[in-house]
PDB file of C-alpha atoms in Angstrom:
ATOM      1  CA  MET A  61      14.876  16.519 -14.567  1.00 95.00           C
ATOM      2  CA  LYS A  62      11.254  18.056 -14.084  1.00 98.00           C
ATOM      3  CA  ILE A  63       8.264  17.022 -11.670  1.00 98.00           C
ATOM      4  CA  LYS A  64       6.266  15.889 -14.826  1.00 98.00           C
ATOM      5  CA  ASP A  65       8.988  13.412 -15.810  1.00 98.00           C
ATOM      6  CA  VAL A  66       8.860  11.623 -12.472  1.00 98.00           C
ATOM      7  CA  ILE A  67       5.114  11.598 -12.532  1.00 98.00           C
ATOM      8  CA  SER A  68       5.667   9.875 -15.937  1.00 98.00           C
ATOM      9  CA  THR A  69       7.847   7.417 -14.660  1.00 98.00           C
ATOM     10  CA  LEU A  70       5.602   6.378 -12.054  1.00 98.00           C
ATOM     11  CA  GLU A  71       2.622   6.202 -14.216  1.00 96.00           C
ATOM     12  CA  GLN A  72       4.697   3.847 -16.664  1.00 94.00           C
ATOM     13  CA  PHE A  73       4.924   1.347 -13.712  1.00 95.00           C
ATOM     14  CA  ALA A  74       1.442   1.833 -12.657  1.00 96.00           C
ATOM     15  CA  PRO A  75      -0.940   3.517 -14.935  1.00 95.00           C
ATOM     16  CA  LEU A  76      -3.651   5.487 -13.523  1.00 96.00           C
ATOM     17  CA  PRO A  77      -6.215   3.555 -15.482  1.00 94.00           C
ATOM     18  CA  LEU A  78      -5.767   0.760 -13.279  1.00 95.00           C
ATOM     19  CA  GLN A  79      -7.025   2.519 -10.338  1.00 95.00           C
ATOM     20  CA  GLU A  80     -10.395   1.416  -8.956  1.00 93.00           C
ATOM     21  CA  ASP A  81     -13.280   3.479  -9.746  1.00 92.00           C
ATOM     22  CA  TYR A  82     -13.559   5.128  -6.104  1.00 94.00           C
ATOM     23  CA  ASP A  83      -9.882   6.062  -6.372  1.00 96.00           C
ATOM     24  CA  ASN A  84      -8.382   9.491  -7.048  1.00 97.00           C
ATOM     25  CA  ALA A  85      -4.722   8.625  -7.647  1.00 98.00           C
ATOM     26  CA  GLY A  86      -2.544  10.825  -9.575  1.00 98.00           C
ATOM     27  CA  LEU A  87      -1.496  14.705  -9.122  1.00 98.00           C
ATOM     28  CA  GLN A  88      -3.598  15.994  -6.314  1.00 98.00           C
ATOM     29  CA  VAL A  89      -1.792  19.650  -5.642  1.00 97.00           C
ATOM     30  CA  GLY A  90       0.852  21.802  -7.555  1.00 97.00           C
ATOM     31  CA  LEU A  91       2.517  22.287 -10.999  1.00 96.00           C
ATOM     32  CA  THR A  92       4.293  19.980 -12.818  1.00 98.00           C
ATOM     33  CA  GLU A  93       6.849  21.872 -14.990  1.00 97.00           C
ATOM     34  CA  ALA A  94       9.056  22.939 -12.297  1.00 97.00           C
ATOM     35  CA  GLU A  95      12.719  21.154 -11.836  1.00 98.00           C
ATOM     36  CA  VAL A  96      12.471  18.562  -9.261  1.00 98.00           C
ATOM     37  CA  SER A  97      14.945  19.588  -6.084  1.00 98.00           C
ATOM     38  CA  GLY A  98      13.900  16.336  -4.122  1.00 98.00           C
ATOM     39  CA  VAL A  99      11.147  13.663  -3.540  1.00 98.00           C
ATOM     40  CA  LEU A 100       9.764  12.994  -0.270  1.00 98.00           C
ATOM     41  CA  LEU A 101       8.214   9.580  -0.208  1.00 98.00           C
ATOM     42  CA  CYS A 102       5.017   8.694   1.982  1.00 98.00           C
ATOM     43  CA  LEU A 103       2.189   6.257   2.747  1.00 98.00           C
ATOM     44  CA  ASP A 104      -0.066   9.430   3.941  1.00 98.00           C
ATOM     45  CA  VAL A 105       0.330  12.984   3.711  1.00 98.00           C
ATOM     46  CA  THR A 106       0.121  14.797   6.891  1.00 98.00           C
ATOM     47  CA  GLU A 107       0.954  18.749   8.099  1.00 98.00           C
ATOM     48  CA  GLN A 108       4.166  16.951   9.513  1.00 98.00           C
ATOM     49  CA  VAL A 109       4.971  15.580   6.032  1.00 98.00           C
ATOM     50  CA  VAL A 110       4.638  18.760   4.202  1.00 98.00           C
ATOM     51  CA  SER A 111       6.976  20.355   6.871  1.00 98.00           C
ATOM     52  CA  GLU A 112       9.211  17.675   6.476  1.00 98.00           C
ATOM     53  CA  ALA A 113       9.642  18.409   2.599  1.00 98.00           C
ATOM     54  CA  GLN A 114       9.974  21.788   3.114  1.00 98.00           C
ATOM     55  CA  GLN A 115      12.781  21.424   5.796  1.00 98.00           C
ATOM     56  CA  LEU A 116      14.636  18.722   3.524  1.00 98.00           C
ATOM     57  CA  GLY A 117      14.171  21.198   0.253  1.00 98.00           C
ATOM     58  CA  CYS A 118      11.699  18.580  -1.436  1.00 98.00           C
ATOM     59  CA  ASN A 119       9.560  20.439  -3.884  1.00 98.00           C
ATOM     60  CA  MET A 120       7.437  16.908  -4.559  1.00 98.00           C
ATOM     61  CA  ILE A 121       5.844  14.560  -2.137  1.00 98.00           C
ATOM     62  CA  VAL A 122       4.759  11.349  -3.388  1.00 98.00           C
ATOM     63  CA  SER A 123       2.177   9.180  -1.366  1.00 98.00           C
ATOM     64  CA  HIS A 124       0.482   5.981  -1.843  1.00 98.00           C
ATOM     65  CA  HIS A 125      -2.855   6.969  -0.080  1.00 98.00           C
ATOM     66  CA  PRO A 126      -4.602   9.945  -1.997  1.00 98.00           C
ATOM     67  CA  LEU A 127      -4.378  13.648   0.001  1.00 98.00           C
ATOM     68  CA  ILE A 128      -7.491  14.278  -1.696  1.00 97.00           C
ATOM     69  CA  PHE A 129      -9.672  11.630  -1.652  1.00 95.00           C
ATOM     70  CA  ARG A 130     -13.283  13.280  -1.719  1.00 90.00           C
ATOM     71  CA  LYS A 131     -14.360  16.265  -2.977  1.00 87.00           C
ATOM     72  CA  LEU A 132     -13.269  19.298  -1.515  1.00 90.00           C
ATOM     73  CA  ARG A 133     -15.999  22.100  -1.202  1.00 89.00           C
ATOM     74  CA  HIS A 134     -14.035  24.867   0.171  1.00 91.00           C
ATOM     75  CA  ILE A 135     -10.416  25.319   1.151  1.00 93.00           C
ATOM     76  CA  SER A 136     -10.604  27.277   4.028  1.00 93.00           C
ATOM     77  CA  GLY A 137      -8.471  25.537   6.516  1.00 93.00           C
ATOM     78  CA  ASP A 138     -11.037  23.460   8.415  1.00 93.00           C
ATOM     79  CA  THR A 139      -9.513  20.056   8.022  1.00 94.00           C
ATOM     80  CA  TYR A 140      -5.829  18.484   7.663  1.00 96.00           C
ATOM     81  CA  VAL A 141      -6.500  17.750   4.280  1.00 97.00           C
ATOM     82  CA  GLU A 142      -7.399  21.639   3.612  1.00 96.00           C
ATOM     83  CA  ARG A 143      -4.535  22.771   5.456  1.00 97.00           C
ATOM     84  CA  CYS A 144      -2.119  20.420   3.779  1.00 98.00           C
ATOM     85  CA  VAL A 145      -3.387  21.756   0.459  1.00 97.00           C
ATOM     86  CA  MET A 146      -2.679  25.286   1.757  1.00 97.00           C
ATOM     87  CA  GLN A 147       0.832  24.477   2.876  1.00 97.00           C
ATOM     88  CA  ALA A 148       1.927  22.650  -0.187  1.00 98.00           C
ATOM     89  CA  ILE A 149       0.918  25.639  -2.641  1.00 97.00           C
ATOM     90  CA  ARG A 150       2.436  28.086  -0.302  1.00 97.00           C
ATOM     91  CA  SER A 151       5.564  26.157  -0.314  1.00 97.00           C
ATOM     92  CA  GLY A 152       5.542  25.167  -4.011  1.00 98.00           C
ATOM     93  CA  ILE A 153       5.406  21.677  -3.201  1.00 98.00           C
ATOM     94  CA  THR A 154       3.524  18.954  -6.034  1.00 98.00           C
ATOM     95  CA  ILE A 155       1.944  16.248  -4.442  1.00 98.00           C
ATOM     96  CA  VAL A 156       1.387  13.228  -6.557  1.00 98.00           C
ATOM     97  CA  SER A 157      -0.327   9.757  -5.275  1.00 98.00           C
ATOM     98  CA  MET A 158       0.046   6.220  -6.515  1.00 98.00           C
ATOM     99  CA  HIS A 159      -2.663   4.146  -4.904  1.00 98.00           C
ATOM    100  CA  THR A 160      -4.924   1.239  -6.241  1.00 97.00           C
ATOM    101  CA  ASN A 161      -3.107   1.572  -9.772  1.00 97.00           C
ATOM    102  CA  LEU A 162       0.064   0.842  -7.574  1.00 97.00           C
ATOM    103  CA  ASP A 163      -1.536  -1.834  -5.553  1.00 97.00           C
ATOM    104  CA  SER A 164      -2.957  -3.532  -8.827  1.00 96.00           C
ATOM    105  CA  ALA A 165       0.213  -3.205 -10.876  1.00 95.00           C
ATOM    106  CA  GLU A 166       2.465  -6.377 -11.497  1.00 93.00           C
ATOM    107  CA  GLY A 167       5.601  -5.677  -9.079  1.00 95.00           C
ATOM    108  CA  GLY A 168       3.530  -3.222  -7.272  1.00 97.00           C
ATOM    109  CA  VAL A 169       2.246  -2.995  -3.598  1.00 98.00           C
ATOM    110  CA  ASN A 170       1.190  -6.834  -3.518  1.00 98.00           C
ATOM    111  CA  PHE A 171       4.440  -8.130  -4.933  1.00 98.00           C
ATOM    112  CA  GLU A 172       6.551  -6.191  -2.311  1.00 98.00           C
ATOM    113  CA  ILE A 173       4.341  -7.857   0.284  1.00 98.00           C
ATOM    114  CA  ALA A 174       5.353 -11.159  -1.168  1.00 98.00           C
ATOM    115  CA  ARG A 175       8.919 -10.571  -1.322  1.00 98.00           C
ATOM    116  CA  ARG A 176       9.207  -9.395   2.056  1.00 97.00           C
ATOM    117  CA  LEU A 177       7.368 -12.349   2.905  1.00 98.00           C
ATOM    118  CA  GLY A 178      10.381 -14.492   1.230  1.00 98.00           C
ATOM    119  CA  MET A 179       7.904 -16.140  -1.204  1.00 98.00           C
ATOM    120  CA  ASP A 180       9.024 -17.844  -4.209  1.00 98.00           C
ATOM    121  CA  MET A 181       8.305 -14.773  -6.703  1.00 98.00           C
ATOM    122  CA  GLN A 182       8.152 -17.483  -9.780  1.00 98.00           C
ATOM    123  CA  THR A 183       5.121 -18.747  -8.323  1.00 98.00           C
ATOM    124  CA  VAL A 184       3.451 -15.455  -7.756  1.00 98.00           C
ATOM    125  CA  THR A 185       0.320 -14.807 -10.207  1.00 97.00           C
ATOM    126  CA  ILE A 186      -2.460 -12.242 -10.206  1.00 97.00           C
ATOM    127  CA  LEU A 187      -5.946 -13.316  -9.339  1.00 95.00           C
ATOM    128  CA  GLN A 188      -8.292 -11.842 -11.896  1.00 93.00           C
ATOM    129  CA  PRO A 189      -6.007 -10.067 -14.004  1.00 95.00           C
ATOM    130  CA  ARG A 190      -6.768  -7.233 -16.195  1.00 90.00           C
ATOM    131  CA  GLU A 191      -4.575  -5.358 -18.689  1.00 87.00           C
ATOM    132  CA  VAL A 192      -4.576  -1.596 -19.239  1.00 81.00           C
ATOM    133  CA  GLU A 193      -2.099   0.218 -21.476  1.00 77.00           C
ATOM    134  CA  GLY A 194       0.218  -2.972 -21.780  1.00 79.00           C
ATOM    135  CA  VAL A 195       0.725  -3.271 -18.006  1.00 81.00           C
ATOM    136  CA  THR A 196      -1.242  -6.169 -16.176  1.00 85.00           C
ATOM    137  CA  GLY A 197      -2.716  -5.819 -13.050  1.00 94.00           C
ATOM    138  CA  GLY A 198      -5.150  -6.996 -10.360  1.00 96.00           C
ATOM    139  CA  ALA A 199      -5.945  -6.480  -6.843  1.00 96.00           C
ATOM    140  CA  CYS A 200      -4.702  -9.587  -5.382  1.00 98.00           C
ATOM    141  CA  ILE A 201      -2.032 -11.957  -5.764  1.00 98.00           C
ATOM    142  CA  VAL A 202      -1.341 -15.433  -4.970  1.00 98.00           C
ATOM    143  CA  GLY A 203       1.984 -17.550  -4.660  1.00 98.00           C
ATOM    144  CA  GLU A 204       3.890 -19.688  -2.522  1.00 98.00           C
ATOM    145  CA  LEU A 205       6.402 -19.991   0.151  1.00 98.00           C
ATOM    146  CA  PRO A 206       9.872 -21.508  -0.567  1.00 98.00           C
ATOM    147  CA  GLN A 207       8.841 -24.452   2.188  1.00 98.00           C
ATOM    148  CA  PRO A 208       5.602 -24.841   4.087  1.00 98.00           C
ATOM    149  CA  LEU A 209       5.080 -23.503   7.498  1.00 98.00           C
ATOM    150  CA  THR A 210       2.953 -24.551  10.622  1.00 98.00           C
ATOM    151  CA  ALA A 211       0.232 -21.872  11.122  1.00 98.00           C
ATOM    152  CA  GLU A 212       2.116 -20.732  14.139  1.00 98.00           C
ATOM    153  CA  ALA A 213       5.282 -20.350  12.385  1.00 98.00           C
ATOM    154  CA  TYR A 214       3.716 -18.515   9.962  1.00 98.00           C
ATOM    155  CA  ILE A 215       2.205 -15.938  12.200  1.00 98.00           C
ATOM    156  CA  ASN A 216       5.467 -15.720  13.639  1.00 98.00           C
ATOM    157  CA  LYS A 217       7.082 -14.982  10.495  1.00 98.00           C
ATOM    158  CA  VAL A 218       4.424 -12.483   9.586  1.00 98.00           C
ATOM    159  CA  LYS A 219       4.928 -10.685  12.729  1.00 98.00           C
ATOM    160  CA  GLU A 220       8.620 -10.439  12.411  1.00 98.00           C
ATOM    161  CA  VAL A 221       8.539  -9.255   9.007  1.00 98.00           C
ATOM    162  CA  PHE A 222       6.041  -6.708   9.407  1.00 97.00           C
ATOM    163  CA  ARG A 223       6.826  -5.389  12.724  1.00 96.00           C
ATOM    164  CA  VAL A 224       3.288  -5.753  14.289  1.00 95.00           C
ATOM    165  CA  PRO A 225       2.830  -6.651  18.376  1.00 91.00           C
ATOM    166  CA  CYS A 226      -0.158  -9.076  17.119  1.00 93.00           C
ATOM    167  CA  VAL A 227      -1.981 -10.378  14.054  1.00 97.00           C
ATOM    168  CA  LEU A 228      -5.647 -10.779  13.997  1.00 97.00           C
ATOM    169  CA  GLY A 229      -7.051 -14.133  12.466  1.00 97.00           C
ATOM    170  CA  ASN A 230      -9.109 -16.973  12.940  1.00 97.00           C
ATOM    171  CA  GLU A 231      -8.559 -20.486  14.481  1.00 97.00           C
ATOM    172  CA  LEU A 232      -5.107 -21.651  13.635  1.00 98.00           C
ATOM    173  CA  LEU A 233      -5.244 -23.884  10.523  1.00 98.00           C
ATOM    174  CA  GLN A 234      -4.462 -27.429  11.376  1.00 98.00           C
ATOM    175  CA  ARG A 235      -2.699 -28.450   8.085  1.00 97.00           C
ATOM    176  CA  PRO A 236       0.813 -26.741   6.671  1.00 98.00           C
ATOM    177  CA  ILE A 237       0.534 -22.896   5.128  1.00 98.00           C
ATOM    178  CA  LYS A 238       2.336 -22.717   1.899  1.00 98.00           C
ATOM    179  CA  ARG A 239       0.345 -20.912  -0.720  1.00 98.00           C
ATOM    180  CA  ILE A 240      -0.525 -17.237   0.548  1.00 98.00           C
ATOM    181  CA  ALA A 241      -2.946 -14.879  -1.304  1.00 98.00           C
ATOM    182  CA  ILE A 242      -2.033 -11.003  -0.499  1.00 98.00           C
ATOM    183  CA  CYS A 243      -4.232  -8.122  -0.955  1.00 98.00           C
ATOM    184  CA  GLY A 244      -2.652  -5.064   0.782  1.00 97.00           C
ATOM    185  CA  GLY A 245      -4.531  -2.459   2.646  1.00 97.00           C
ATOM    186  CA  ALA A 246      -8.330  -3.208   3.150  1.00 96.00           C
ATOM    187  CA  GLY A 247      -8.731  -6.528   0.958  1.00 96.00           C
ATOM    188  CA  ALA A 248     -11.623  -8.347   2.472  1.00 96.00           C
ATOM    189  CA  PHE A 249     -13.627  -8.343  -0.483  1.00 96.00           C
ATOM    190  CA  MET A 250     -10.916 -10.602  -2.144  1.00 97.00           C
ATOM    191  CA  LEU A 251     -11.206 -13.354   0.566  1.00 98.00           C
ATOM    192  CA  PRO A 252     -13.518 -15.546  -1.685  1.00 97.00           C
ATOM    193  CA  GLN A 253     -11.397 -15.193  -4.666  1.00 97.00           C
ATOM    194  CA  ALA A 254      -8.535 -16.349  -2.072  1.00 98.00           C
ATOM    195  CA  ILE A 255     -10.515 -19.473  -1.191  1.00 98.00           C
ATOM    196  CA  GLU A 256     -11.349 -20.237  -4.865  1.00 97.00           C
ATOM    197  CA  ALA A 257      -7.603 -19.891  -5.377  1.00 97.00           C
ATOM    198  CA  GLN A 258      -7.082 -22.896  -2.643  1.00 98.00           C
ATOM    199  CA  ALA A 259      -4.770 -20.518  -0.619  1.00 98.00           C
ATOM    200  CA  ASP A 260      -3.735 -22.090   2.843  1.00 98.00           C
ATOM    201  CA  ALA A 261      -3.565 -18.182   4.230  1.00 98.00           C
ATOM    202  CA  PHE A 262      -5.148 -14.868   3.090  1.00 98.00           C
ATOM    203  CA  LEU A 263      -2.967 -11.611   4.152  1.00 98.00           C
ATOM    204  CA  THR A 264      -4.525  -8.385   4.093  1.00 98.00           C
ATOM    205  CA  GLY A 265      -4.577  -5.234   6.185  1.00 98.00           C
ATOM    206  CA  GLU A 266      -7.949  -5.028   7.599  1.00 97.00           C
ATOM    207  CA  MET A 267     -11.426  -6.896   7.990  1.00 97.00           C
ATOM    208  CA  HIS A 268     -14.970  -6.608   9.368  1.00 97.00           C
ATOM    209  CA  TYR A 269     -15.785  -8.860  12.278  1.00 97.00           C
ATOM    210  CA  HIS A 270     -18.368 -10.904  10.403  1.00 97.00           C
ATOM    211  CA  GLU A 271     -16.326 -11.542   7.653  1.00 97.00           C
ATOM    212  CA  TYR A 272     -14.098 -14.037   9.864  1.00 97.00           C
ATOM    213  CA  PHE A 273     -17.032 -16.463  10.365  1.00 97.00           C
ATOM    214  CA  ALA A 274     -17.094 -19.793   8.580  1.00 95.00           C
ATOM    215  CA  HIS A 275     -13.888 -20.119   7.531  1.00 97.00           C
ATOM    216  CA  GLU A 276     -12.461 -22.257  10.246  1.00 95.00           C
ATOM    217  CA  GLN A 277     -10.063 -24.689   8.815  1.00 97.00           C
ATOM    218  CA  GLU A 278     -10.504 -23.480   5.014  1.00 98.00           C
ATOM    219  CA  ILE A 279      -8.109 -20.709   5.387  1.00 98.00           C
ATOM    220  CA  GLN A 280      -5.668 -18.901   7.725  1.00 98.00           C
ATOM    221  CA  ILE A 281      -7.129 -15.298   7.835  1.00 98.00           C
ATOM    222  CA  THR A 282      -3.987 -12.717   8.541  1.00 98.00           C
ATOM    223  CA  ILE A 283      -4.794  -9.216   9.309  1.00 98.00           C
ATOM    224  CA  ILE A 284      -1.732  -7.210  10.142  1.00 98.00           C
ATOM    225  CA  GLY A 285      -3.374  -3.620  10.120  1.00 97.00           C
ATOM    226  CA  HIS A 286      -3.863  -1.403   7.196  1.00 97.00           C
ATOM    227  CA  TYR A 287      -0.527   1.084   7.219  1.00 98.00           C
ATOM    228  CA  GLU A 288       1.439  -2.239   8.530  1.00 98.00           C
ATOM    229  CA  SER A 289       0.427  -4.004   5.177  1.00 98.00           C
ATOM    230  CA  GLU A 290       1.447  -1.089   3.099  1.00 98.00           C
ATOM    231  CA  GLN A 291       4.535   0.085   4.828  1.00 97.00           C
ATOM    232  CA  TYR A 292       7.098  -1.077   2.599  1.00 97.00           C
ATOM    233  CA  THR A 293       4.941   1.224  -0.499  1.00 98.00           C
ATOM    234  CA  GLN A 294       7.467   3.998   0.308  1.00 97.00           C
ATOM    235  CA  HIS A 295      10.582   1.781  -0.561  1.00 98.00           C
ATOM    236  CA  LEU A 296       8.895   0.359  -3.606  1.00 98.00           C
ATOM    237  CA  LEU A 297       8.106   4.050  -4.740  1.00 98.00           C
ATOM    238  CA  LYS A 298      11.723   4.955  -4.260  1.00 98.00           C
ATOM    239  CA  ASP A 299      13.045   1.913  -6.238  1.00 98.00           C
ATOM    240  CA  ILE A 300      10.892   3.037  -8.984  1.00 98.00           C
ATOM    241  CA  ILE A 301      12.176   6.581  -9.121  1.00 98.00           C
ATOM    242  CA  ASP A 302      15.732   5.871  -8.723  1.00 98.00           C
ATOM    243  CA  LYS A 303      15.578   3.311 -11.462  1.00 98.00           C
ATOM    244  CA  GLY A 304      13.398   5.550 -13.756  1.00 98.00           C
ATOM    245  CA  CYS A 305      15.064   8.955 -12.768  1.00 98.00           C
ATOM    246  CA  PRO A 306      18.621   8.104 -11.863  1.00 96.00           C
ATOM    247  CA  GLY A 307      20.054  11.242 -10.497  1.00 96.00           C
ATOM    248  CA  VAL A 308      16.880  12.577  -8.800  1.00 98.00           C
ATOM    249  CA  ARG A 309      17.070  12.693  -4.702  1.00 98.00           C
ATOM    250  CA  THR A 310      14.599  10.479  -3.249  1.00 98.00           C
ATOM    251  CA  VAL A 311      14.042  10.591   0.439  1.00 98.00           C
ATOM    252  CA  ILE A 312      11.644   8.241   2.381  1.00 98.00           C
ATOM    253  CA  THR A 313       9.706   9.955   5.261  1.00 98.00           C
ATOM    254  CA  SER A 314      10.945  10.077   8.951  1.00 98.00           C
ATOM    255  CA  VAL A 315       7.088  10.869   9.960  1.00 98.00           C
ATOM    256  CA  ASN A 316       5.098   7.352  11.313  1.00 96.00           C
ATOM    257  CA  THR A 317       1.801   8.518   9.785  1.00 97.00           C
ATOM    258  CA  ASN A 318      -0.145   5.532  11.155  1.00 96.00           C
ATOM    259  CA  PRO A 319      -2.914   6.952  12.927  1.00 96.00           C
ATOM    260  CA  VAL A 320      -3.738   3.625  14.930  1.00 94.00           C
ATOM    261  CA  ARG A 321      -2.241   2.775  18.043  1.00 89.00           C
ATOM    262  CA  HIS A 322      -1.984  -0.661  20.176  1.00 84.00           C
ATOM    263  CA  TYR A 323      -2.424  -0.552  23.775  1.00 85.00           C
ATOM    264  CA  PHE A 324      -1.179  -3.321  25.831  1.00 80.00           C
TER     265      PHE A 324
END
């Protein structure tokens, strides 16, 4: 199977037109006619990840976050992005990214978060849905837990599922939490829509300080970290390729690319 066949499978699941205007999902580096020797799956492309692909004999990397997000004015090795591009080209490695198109796709990143939380997937719907190439998408979803939880129990469940040492949020909600809105990554822009959808809680990766104000006892804000909220995307990518491209070797990176550290 060729690299272009894997790309086609990914884009059938999450068409590129679903991506946000600012994004740069899709082919990042390399050629697509080569036979696939293996696909390395990651959240971010770093020099360590490209080296890992070399060592594993993978000539394709599929990431969530685009390696090339802003225009490159030159490729001289000054930044890690430039060095990754150079290293990939020298090694014959093709890099493809599925970013906000995979966030928005039905069954995509936000749905994976909901599944991991144990939500009733029959209740999950997309807020402000739009359809592109026959695929329905949207930046945020809302759905329900099988049973309501206290705010404290909900926070503890989030910490356990996403393996985070702490959760940022506003004061604990004094009513049961059952209906949850989810927007992986930097999803603060969807907080008003989550409130409008009468969610008890809103889960995302990051928010600014002033965005926490004036929502006490209105909604339980739940911030777990950008990387942490999207960490299972690698598993989602593996599942898409394994189903659509049987026989293609897929490997989840062993490199933790999260640049943020918690100090206690």
